[in-house]
XYZ file of N, CA, C and O in Angstrom:
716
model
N 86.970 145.510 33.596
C 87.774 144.923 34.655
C 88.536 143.694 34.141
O 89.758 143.570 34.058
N 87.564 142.791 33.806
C 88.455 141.063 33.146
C 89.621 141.954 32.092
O 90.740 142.110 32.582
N 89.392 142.482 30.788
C 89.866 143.691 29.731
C 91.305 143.893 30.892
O 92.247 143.108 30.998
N 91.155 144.811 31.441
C 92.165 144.765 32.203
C 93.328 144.048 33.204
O 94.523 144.337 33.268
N 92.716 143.200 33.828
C 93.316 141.996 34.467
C 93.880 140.998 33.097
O 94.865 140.318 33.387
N 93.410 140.856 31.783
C 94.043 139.833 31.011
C 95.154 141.150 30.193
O 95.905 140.662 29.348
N 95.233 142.078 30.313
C 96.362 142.869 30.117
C 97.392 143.217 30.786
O 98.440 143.800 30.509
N 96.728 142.567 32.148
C 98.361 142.963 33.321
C 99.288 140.952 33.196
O 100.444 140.534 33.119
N 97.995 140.376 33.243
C 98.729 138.917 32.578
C 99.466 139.037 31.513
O 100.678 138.821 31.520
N 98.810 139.392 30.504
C 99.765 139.265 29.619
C 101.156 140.084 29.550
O 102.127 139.575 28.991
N 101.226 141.427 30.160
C 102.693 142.048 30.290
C 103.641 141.135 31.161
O 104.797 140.860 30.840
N 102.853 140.602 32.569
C 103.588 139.968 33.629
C 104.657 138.985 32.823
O 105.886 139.032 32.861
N 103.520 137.786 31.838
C 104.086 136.571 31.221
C 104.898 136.913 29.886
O 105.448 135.984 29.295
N 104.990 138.196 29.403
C 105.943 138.223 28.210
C 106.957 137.489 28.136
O 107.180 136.715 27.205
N 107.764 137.685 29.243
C 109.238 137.241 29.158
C 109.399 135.268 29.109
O 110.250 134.490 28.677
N 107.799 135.101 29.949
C 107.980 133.648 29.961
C 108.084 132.772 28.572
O 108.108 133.363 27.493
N 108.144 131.360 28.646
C 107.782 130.811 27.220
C 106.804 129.332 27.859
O 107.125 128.147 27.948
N 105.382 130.142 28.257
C 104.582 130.137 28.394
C 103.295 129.576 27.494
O 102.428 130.450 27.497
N 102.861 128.353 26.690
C 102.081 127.806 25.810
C 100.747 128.414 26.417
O 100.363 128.298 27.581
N 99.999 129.218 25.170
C 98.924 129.489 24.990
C 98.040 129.659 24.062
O 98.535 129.968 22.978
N 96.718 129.556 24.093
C 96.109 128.685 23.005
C 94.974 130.048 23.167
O 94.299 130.299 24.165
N 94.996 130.592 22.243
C 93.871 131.389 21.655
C 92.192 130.756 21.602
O 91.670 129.961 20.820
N 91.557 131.612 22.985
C 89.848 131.175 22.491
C 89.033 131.235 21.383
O 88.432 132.244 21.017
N 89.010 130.123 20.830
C 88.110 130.158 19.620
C 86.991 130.390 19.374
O 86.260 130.001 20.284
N 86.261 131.031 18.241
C 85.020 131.215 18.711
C 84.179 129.604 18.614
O 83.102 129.568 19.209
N 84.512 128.644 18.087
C 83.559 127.444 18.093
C 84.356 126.502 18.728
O 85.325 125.894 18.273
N 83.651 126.423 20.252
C 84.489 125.441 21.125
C 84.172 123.927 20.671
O 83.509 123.516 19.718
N 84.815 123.293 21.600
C 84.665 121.301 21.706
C 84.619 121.268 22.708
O 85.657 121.126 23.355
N 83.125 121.408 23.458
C 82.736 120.856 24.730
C 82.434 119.271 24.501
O 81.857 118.687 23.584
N 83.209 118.686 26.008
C 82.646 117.257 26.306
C 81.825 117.854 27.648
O 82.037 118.787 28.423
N 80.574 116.631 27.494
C 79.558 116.868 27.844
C 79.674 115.264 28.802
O 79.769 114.222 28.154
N 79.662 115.237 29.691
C 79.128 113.576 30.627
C 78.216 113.864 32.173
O 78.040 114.877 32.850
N 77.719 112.269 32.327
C 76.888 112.540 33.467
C 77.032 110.849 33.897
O 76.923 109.762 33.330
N 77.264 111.232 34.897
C 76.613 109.888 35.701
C 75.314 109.335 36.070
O 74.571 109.999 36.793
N 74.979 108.222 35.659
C 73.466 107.761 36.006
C 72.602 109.163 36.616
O 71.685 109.733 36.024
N 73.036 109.445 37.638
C 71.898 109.709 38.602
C 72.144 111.395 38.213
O 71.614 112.133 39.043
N 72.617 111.865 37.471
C 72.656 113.424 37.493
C 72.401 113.365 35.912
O 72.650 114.543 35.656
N 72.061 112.767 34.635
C 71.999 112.504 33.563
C 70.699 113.237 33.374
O 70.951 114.207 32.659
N 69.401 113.214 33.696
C 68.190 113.970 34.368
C 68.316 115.360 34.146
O 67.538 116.116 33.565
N 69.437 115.601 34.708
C 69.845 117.195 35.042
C 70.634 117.806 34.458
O 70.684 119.031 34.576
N 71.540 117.063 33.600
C 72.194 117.524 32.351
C 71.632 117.239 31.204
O 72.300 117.676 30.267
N 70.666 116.679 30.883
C 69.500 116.980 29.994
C 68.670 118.357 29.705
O 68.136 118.973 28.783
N 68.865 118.415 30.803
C 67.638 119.600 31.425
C 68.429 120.802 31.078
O 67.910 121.629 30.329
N 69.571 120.986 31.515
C 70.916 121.661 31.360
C 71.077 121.856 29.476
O 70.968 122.924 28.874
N 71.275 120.897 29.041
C 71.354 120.997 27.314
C 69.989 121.868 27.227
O 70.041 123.088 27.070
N 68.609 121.076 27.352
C 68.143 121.706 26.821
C 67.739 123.087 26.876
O 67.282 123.574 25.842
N 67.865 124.060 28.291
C 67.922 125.437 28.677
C 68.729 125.907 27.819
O 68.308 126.798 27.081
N 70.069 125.452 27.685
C 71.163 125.559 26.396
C 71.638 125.647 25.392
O 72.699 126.142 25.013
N 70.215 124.763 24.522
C 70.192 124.390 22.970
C 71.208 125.313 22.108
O 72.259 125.039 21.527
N 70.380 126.671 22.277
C 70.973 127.389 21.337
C 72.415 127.761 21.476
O 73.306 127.743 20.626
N 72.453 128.180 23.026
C 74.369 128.026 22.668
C 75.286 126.762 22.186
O 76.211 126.765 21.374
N 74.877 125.952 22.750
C 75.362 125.016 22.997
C 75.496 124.047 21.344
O 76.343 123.197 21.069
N 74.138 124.644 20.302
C 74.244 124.304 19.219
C 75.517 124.799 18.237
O 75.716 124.231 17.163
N 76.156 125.642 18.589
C 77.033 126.719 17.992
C 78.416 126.245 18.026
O 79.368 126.792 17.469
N 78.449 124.868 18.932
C 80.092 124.388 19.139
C 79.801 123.007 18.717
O 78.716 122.492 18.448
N 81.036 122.492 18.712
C 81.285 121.129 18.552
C 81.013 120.154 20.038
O 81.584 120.336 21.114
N 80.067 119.187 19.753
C 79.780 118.723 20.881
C 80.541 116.924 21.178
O 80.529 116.034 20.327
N 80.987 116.831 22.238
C 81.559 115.602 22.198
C 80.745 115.017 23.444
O 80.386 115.822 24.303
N 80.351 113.312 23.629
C 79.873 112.621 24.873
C 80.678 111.572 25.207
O 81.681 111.168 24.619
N 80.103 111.123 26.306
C 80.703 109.462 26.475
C 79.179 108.865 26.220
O 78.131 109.398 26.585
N 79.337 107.560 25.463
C 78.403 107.118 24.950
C 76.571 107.339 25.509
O 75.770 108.085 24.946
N 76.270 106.444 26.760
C 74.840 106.641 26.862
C 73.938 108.581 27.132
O 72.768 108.863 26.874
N 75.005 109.508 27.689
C 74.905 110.431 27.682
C 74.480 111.156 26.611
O 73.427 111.785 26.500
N 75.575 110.999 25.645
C 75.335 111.591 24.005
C 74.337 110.827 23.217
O 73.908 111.617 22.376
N 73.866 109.888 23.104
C 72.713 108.873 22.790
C 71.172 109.723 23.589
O 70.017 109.795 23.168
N 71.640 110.121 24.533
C 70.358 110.510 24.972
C 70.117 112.607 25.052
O 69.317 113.327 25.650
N 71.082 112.833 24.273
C 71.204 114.142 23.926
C 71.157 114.000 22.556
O 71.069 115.103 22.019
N 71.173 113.379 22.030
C 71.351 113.106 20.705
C 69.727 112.798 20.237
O 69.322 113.321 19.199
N 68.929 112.032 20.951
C 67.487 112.035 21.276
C 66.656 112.917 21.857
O 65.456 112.655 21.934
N 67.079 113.871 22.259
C 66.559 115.419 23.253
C 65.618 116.154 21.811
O 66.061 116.577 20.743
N 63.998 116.071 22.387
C 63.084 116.430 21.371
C 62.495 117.932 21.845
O 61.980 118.434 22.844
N 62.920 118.343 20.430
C 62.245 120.089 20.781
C 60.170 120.251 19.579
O 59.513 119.654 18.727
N 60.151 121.121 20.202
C 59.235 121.385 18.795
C 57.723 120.877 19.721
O 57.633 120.848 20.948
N 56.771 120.556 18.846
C 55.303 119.906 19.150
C 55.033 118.425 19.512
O 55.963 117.932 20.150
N 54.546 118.032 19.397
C 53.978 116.412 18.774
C 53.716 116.639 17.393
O 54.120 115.744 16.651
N 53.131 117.629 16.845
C 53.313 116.900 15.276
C 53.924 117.478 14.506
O 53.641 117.427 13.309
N 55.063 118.281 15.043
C 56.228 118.766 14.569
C 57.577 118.353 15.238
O 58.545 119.113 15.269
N 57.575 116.996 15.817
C 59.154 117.141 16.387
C 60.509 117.899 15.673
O 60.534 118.106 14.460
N 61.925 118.386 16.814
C 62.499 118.442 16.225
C 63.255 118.258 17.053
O 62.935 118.673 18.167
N 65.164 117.265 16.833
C 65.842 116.577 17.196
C 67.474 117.901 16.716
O 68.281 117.452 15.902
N 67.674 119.013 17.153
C 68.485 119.902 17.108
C 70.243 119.106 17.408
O 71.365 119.304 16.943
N 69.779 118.372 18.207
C 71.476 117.301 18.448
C 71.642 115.901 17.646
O 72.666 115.218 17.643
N 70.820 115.703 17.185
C 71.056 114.492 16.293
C 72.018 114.786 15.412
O 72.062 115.858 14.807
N 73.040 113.643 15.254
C 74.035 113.727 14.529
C 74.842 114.919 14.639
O 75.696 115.148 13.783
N 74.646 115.725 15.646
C 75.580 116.470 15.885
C 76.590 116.406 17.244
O 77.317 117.344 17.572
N 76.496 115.123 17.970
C 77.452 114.700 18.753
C 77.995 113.762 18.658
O 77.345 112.732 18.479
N 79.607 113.711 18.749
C 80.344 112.378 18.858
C 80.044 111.846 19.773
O 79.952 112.469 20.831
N 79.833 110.766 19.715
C 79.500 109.473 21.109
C 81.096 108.694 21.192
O 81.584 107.930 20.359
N 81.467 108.992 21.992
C 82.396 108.335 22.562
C 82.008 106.578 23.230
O 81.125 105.775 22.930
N 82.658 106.549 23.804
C 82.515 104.843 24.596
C 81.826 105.292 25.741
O 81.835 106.487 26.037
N 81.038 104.179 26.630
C 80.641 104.845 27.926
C 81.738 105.086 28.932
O 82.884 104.649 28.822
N 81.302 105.783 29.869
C 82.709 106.152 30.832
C 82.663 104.853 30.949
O 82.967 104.338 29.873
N 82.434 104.126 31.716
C 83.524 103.016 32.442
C 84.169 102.059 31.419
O 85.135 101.337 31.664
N 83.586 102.133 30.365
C 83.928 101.160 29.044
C 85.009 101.861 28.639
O 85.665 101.246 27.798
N 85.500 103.085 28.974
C 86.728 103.530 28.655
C 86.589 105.194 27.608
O 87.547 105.761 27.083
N 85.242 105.616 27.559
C 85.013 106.697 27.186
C 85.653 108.143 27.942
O 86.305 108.915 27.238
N 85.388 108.505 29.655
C 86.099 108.901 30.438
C 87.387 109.107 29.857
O 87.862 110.190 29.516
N 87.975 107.841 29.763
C 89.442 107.942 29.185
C 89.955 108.516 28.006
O 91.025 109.110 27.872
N 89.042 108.268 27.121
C 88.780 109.008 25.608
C 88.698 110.008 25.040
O 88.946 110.324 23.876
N 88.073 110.914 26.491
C 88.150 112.357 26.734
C 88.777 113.236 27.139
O 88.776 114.446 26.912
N 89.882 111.984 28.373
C 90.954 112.140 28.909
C 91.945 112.223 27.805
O 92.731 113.163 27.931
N 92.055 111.717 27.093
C 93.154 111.350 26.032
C 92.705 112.985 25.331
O 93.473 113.831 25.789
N 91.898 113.462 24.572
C 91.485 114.734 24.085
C 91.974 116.208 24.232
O 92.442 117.158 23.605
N 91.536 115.760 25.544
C 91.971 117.164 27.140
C 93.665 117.474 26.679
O 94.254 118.428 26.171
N 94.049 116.131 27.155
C 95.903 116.143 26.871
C 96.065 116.568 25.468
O 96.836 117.500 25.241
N 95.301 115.882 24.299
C 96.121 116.300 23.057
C 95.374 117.509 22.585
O 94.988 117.311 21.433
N 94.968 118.880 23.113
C 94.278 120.006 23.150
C 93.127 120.120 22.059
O 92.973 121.050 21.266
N 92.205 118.759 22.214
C 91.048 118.968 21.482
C 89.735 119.066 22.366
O 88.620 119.058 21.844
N 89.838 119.115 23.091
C 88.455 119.445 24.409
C 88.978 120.858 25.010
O 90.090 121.063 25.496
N 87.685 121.985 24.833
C 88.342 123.361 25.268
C 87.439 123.352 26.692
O 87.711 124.186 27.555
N 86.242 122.279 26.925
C 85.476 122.814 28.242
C 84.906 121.529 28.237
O 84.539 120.881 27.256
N 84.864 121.203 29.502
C 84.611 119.667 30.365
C 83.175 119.902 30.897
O 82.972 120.760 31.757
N 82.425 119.328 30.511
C 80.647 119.849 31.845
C 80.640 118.449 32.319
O 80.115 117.766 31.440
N 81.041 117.635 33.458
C 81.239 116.870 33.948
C 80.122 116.889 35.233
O 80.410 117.273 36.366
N 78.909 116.437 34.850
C 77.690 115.892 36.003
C 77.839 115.103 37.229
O 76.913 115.110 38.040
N 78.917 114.412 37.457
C 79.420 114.040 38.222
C 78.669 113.519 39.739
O 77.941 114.259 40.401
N 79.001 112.160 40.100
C 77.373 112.110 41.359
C 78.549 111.709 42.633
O 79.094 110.634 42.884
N 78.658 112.936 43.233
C 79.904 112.821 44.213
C 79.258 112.156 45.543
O 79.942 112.384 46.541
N 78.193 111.451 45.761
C 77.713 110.697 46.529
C 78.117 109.366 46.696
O 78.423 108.931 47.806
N 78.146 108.553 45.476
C 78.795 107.308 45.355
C 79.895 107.119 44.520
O 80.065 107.738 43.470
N 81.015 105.853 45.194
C 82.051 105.668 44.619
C 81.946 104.441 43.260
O 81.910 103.215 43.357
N 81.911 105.431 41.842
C 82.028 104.899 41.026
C 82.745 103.305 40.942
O 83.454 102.899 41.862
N 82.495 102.581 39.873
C 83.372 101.395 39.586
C 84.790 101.911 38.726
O 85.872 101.343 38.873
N 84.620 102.877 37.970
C 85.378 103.568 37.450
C 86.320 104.746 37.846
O 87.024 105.451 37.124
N 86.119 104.762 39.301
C 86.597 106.072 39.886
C 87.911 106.483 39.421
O 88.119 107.686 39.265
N 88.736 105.715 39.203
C 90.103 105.890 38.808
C 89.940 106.735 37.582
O 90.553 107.789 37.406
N 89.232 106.307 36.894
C 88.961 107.086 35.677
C 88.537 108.337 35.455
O 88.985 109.153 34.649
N 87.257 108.494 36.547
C 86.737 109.554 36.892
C 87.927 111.003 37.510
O 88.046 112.178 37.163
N 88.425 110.385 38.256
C 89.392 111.211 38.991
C 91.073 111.664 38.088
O 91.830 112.630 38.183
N 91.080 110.319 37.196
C 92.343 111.302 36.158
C 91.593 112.161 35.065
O 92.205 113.158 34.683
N 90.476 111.941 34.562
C 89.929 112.848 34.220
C 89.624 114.421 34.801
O 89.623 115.543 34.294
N 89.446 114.038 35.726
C 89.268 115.566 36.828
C 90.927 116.068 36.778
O 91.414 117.183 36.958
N 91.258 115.386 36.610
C 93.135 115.885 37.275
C 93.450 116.637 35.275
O 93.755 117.817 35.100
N 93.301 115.784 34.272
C 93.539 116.401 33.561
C 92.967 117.565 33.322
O 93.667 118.384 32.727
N 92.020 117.837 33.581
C 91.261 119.507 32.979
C 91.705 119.914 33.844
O 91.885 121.101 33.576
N 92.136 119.669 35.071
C 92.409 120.854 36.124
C 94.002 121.462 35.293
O 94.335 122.565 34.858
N 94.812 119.885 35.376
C 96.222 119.958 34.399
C 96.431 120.983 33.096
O 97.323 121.830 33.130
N 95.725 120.873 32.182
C 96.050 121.578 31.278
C 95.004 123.118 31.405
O 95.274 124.110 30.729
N 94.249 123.090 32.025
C 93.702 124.500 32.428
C 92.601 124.870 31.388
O 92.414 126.011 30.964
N 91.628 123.334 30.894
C 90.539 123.683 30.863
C 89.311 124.363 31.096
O 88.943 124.221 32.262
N 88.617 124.990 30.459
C 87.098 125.310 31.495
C 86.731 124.154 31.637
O 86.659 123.291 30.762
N 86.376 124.032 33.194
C 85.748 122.575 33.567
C 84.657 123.166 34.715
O 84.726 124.095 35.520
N 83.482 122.040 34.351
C 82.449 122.304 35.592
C 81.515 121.130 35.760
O 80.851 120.581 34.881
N 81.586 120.829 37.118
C 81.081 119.593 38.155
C 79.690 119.572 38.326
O 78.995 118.629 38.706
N 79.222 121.147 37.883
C 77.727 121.192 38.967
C 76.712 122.620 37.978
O 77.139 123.697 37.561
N 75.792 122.233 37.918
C 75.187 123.541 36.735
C 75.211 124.776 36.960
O 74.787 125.427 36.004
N 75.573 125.446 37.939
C 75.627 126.690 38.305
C 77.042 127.253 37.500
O 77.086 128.388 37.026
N 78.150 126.318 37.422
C 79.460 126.402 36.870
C 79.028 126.617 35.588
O 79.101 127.703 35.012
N 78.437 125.290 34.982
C 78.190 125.115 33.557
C 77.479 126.690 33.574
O 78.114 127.637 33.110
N 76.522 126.820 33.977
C 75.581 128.083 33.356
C 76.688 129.596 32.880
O 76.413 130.350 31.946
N 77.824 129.727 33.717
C 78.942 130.452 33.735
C 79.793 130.244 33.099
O 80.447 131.231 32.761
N 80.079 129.386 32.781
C 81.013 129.013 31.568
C 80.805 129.271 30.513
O 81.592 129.719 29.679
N 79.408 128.953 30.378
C 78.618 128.817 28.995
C 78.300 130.196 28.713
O 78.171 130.509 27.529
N 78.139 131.161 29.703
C 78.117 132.142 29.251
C 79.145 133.795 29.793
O 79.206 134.916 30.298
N 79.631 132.854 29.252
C 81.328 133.809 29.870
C 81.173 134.565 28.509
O 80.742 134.188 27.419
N 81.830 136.138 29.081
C 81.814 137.023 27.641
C 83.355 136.755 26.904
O 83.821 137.377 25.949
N 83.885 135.798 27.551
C 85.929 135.308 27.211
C 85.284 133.977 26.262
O 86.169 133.262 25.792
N 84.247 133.679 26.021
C 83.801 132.403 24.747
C 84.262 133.549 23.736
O 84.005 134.734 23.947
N 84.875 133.153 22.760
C 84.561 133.525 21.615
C 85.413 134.494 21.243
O 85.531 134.795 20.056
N 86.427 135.374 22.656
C 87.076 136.490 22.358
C 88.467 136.306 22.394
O 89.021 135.992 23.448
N 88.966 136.437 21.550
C 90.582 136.224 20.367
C 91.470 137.026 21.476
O 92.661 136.715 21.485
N 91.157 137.763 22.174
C 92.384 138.482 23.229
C 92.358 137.984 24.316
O 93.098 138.418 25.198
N 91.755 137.251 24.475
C 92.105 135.986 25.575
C 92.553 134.503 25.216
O 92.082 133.757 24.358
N 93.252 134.357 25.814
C 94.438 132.764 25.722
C 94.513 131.929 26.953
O 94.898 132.487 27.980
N 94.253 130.890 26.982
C 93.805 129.843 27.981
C 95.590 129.685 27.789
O 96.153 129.941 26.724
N 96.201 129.289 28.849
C 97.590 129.250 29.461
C 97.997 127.870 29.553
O 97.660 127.538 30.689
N 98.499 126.950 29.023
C 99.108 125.973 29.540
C 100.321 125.613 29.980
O 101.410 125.705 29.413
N 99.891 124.964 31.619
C 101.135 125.796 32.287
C 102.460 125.058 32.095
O 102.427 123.854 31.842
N 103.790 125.800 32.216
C 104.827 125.372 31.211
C 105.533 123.901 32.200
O 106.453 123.180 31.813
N 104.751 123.774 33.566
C 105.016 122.375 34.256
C 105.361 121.237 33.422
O 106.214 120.360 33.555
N 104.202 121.541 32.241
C 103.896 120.080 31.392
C 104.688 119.860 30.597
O 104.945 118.705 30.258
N 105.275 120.892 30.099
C 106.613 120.676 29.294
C 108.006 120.214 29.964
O 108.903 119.509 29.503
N 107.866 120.901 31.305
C 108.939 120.475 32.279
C 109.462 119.411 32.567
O 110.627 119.047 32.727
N 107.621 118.508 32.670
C 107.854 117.456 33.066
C 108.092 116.210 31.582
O 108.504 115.051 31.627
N 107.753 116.830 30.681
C 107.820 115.645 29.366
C 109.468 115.849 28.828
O 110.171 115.229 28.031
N 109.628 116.747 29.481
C 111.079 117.018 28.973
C 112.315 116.880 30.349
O 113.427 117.391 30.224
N 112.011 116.322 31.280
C 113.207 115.957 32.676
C 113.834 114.945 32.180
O 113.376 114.001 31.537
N 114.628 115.111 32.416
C 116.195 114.320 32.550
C 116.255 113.081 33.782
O 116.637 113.328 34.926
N 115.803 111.705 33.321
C 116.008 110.633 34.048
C 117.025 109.936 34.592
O 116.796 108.920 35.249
């Protein structure tokens, strides 16, 4: 069915000039959480390990510090599977958020897992919310809540070369208008 639906896309958009970016098989997920959902995207990595070991992993600082510390194994065998294997960014409000934001735009983040605690209004919200606007913008995989993440993460379109994430040709429209 998907097989089919990304073959009637692609005849529809021939004619367009349409930017699209071939799924790779080794993504650059950014990974963040807010205080109070950080718990649960822990929990989330670690159900995950093994896929999740297979891509390039990016954080905003205290997040990736504490994924970066995520212990597998015994007591007298620890083992630390994310150490040194995530960039730590800045913390969101210190301007990490933004860092990722900046990424999204210059097409080095292919999937956003954004923990997000839609209960309280951040100090950073501004940040929070152009972040949300960019992955929606350039047509990231993005996900707010683990049921998303769990689907994302295991989409059978990871990894497969005949599918192309679309960026829509607005963005060119707009970097290129006449003032």
């Amino acid at each position: 069915m998907w097989r089919m639906l990304i073959n009637i896309y692609k005849e529809i958009n021939q004619q367009t000039n349409i930017k699209r970016l071939t799924m790779k098989e080794i993504l650059n997920i950014a990974l963040i959480a807010h205080d109070s959902r950080k718990k649960e995207l822990l929990e989330w990595v670690r159900n995950n390990a093994k896929l999740l070991s297979k891509h390039n992993l990016y954080a905003t600082g205290t997040t990736g510090k504490l994924i970066s510390e995520l212990e597998f194994g015994t007591d007298q065998q620890p083992e630390y599977p994310f150490k040194g294997k995530v960039t730590r960014l800045l913390s969101g409000p210190l301007g990490g958020d933004q860092q990722i934001g900046a990424m999204v735009a210059q097409g080095q983040i292919d999937m956003l897992i954004f923990f997000c605690d839609n209960l309280a209004v951040q100090g950073h919200q501004n940040d929070v919310s152009a972040l949300s606007r960019l992955a929606s913008l350039y047509n990231i995989a993005f996900a707010t809540n683990r049921t998303t993440a769990e689907l994302l993460l295991t989409s059978t379109l990871l990894g497969d070369e005949s599918y192309t994430r679309i960026i829509p040709d607005c963005i060119q429209q707009y970097a290129n208008r006449k003032l």
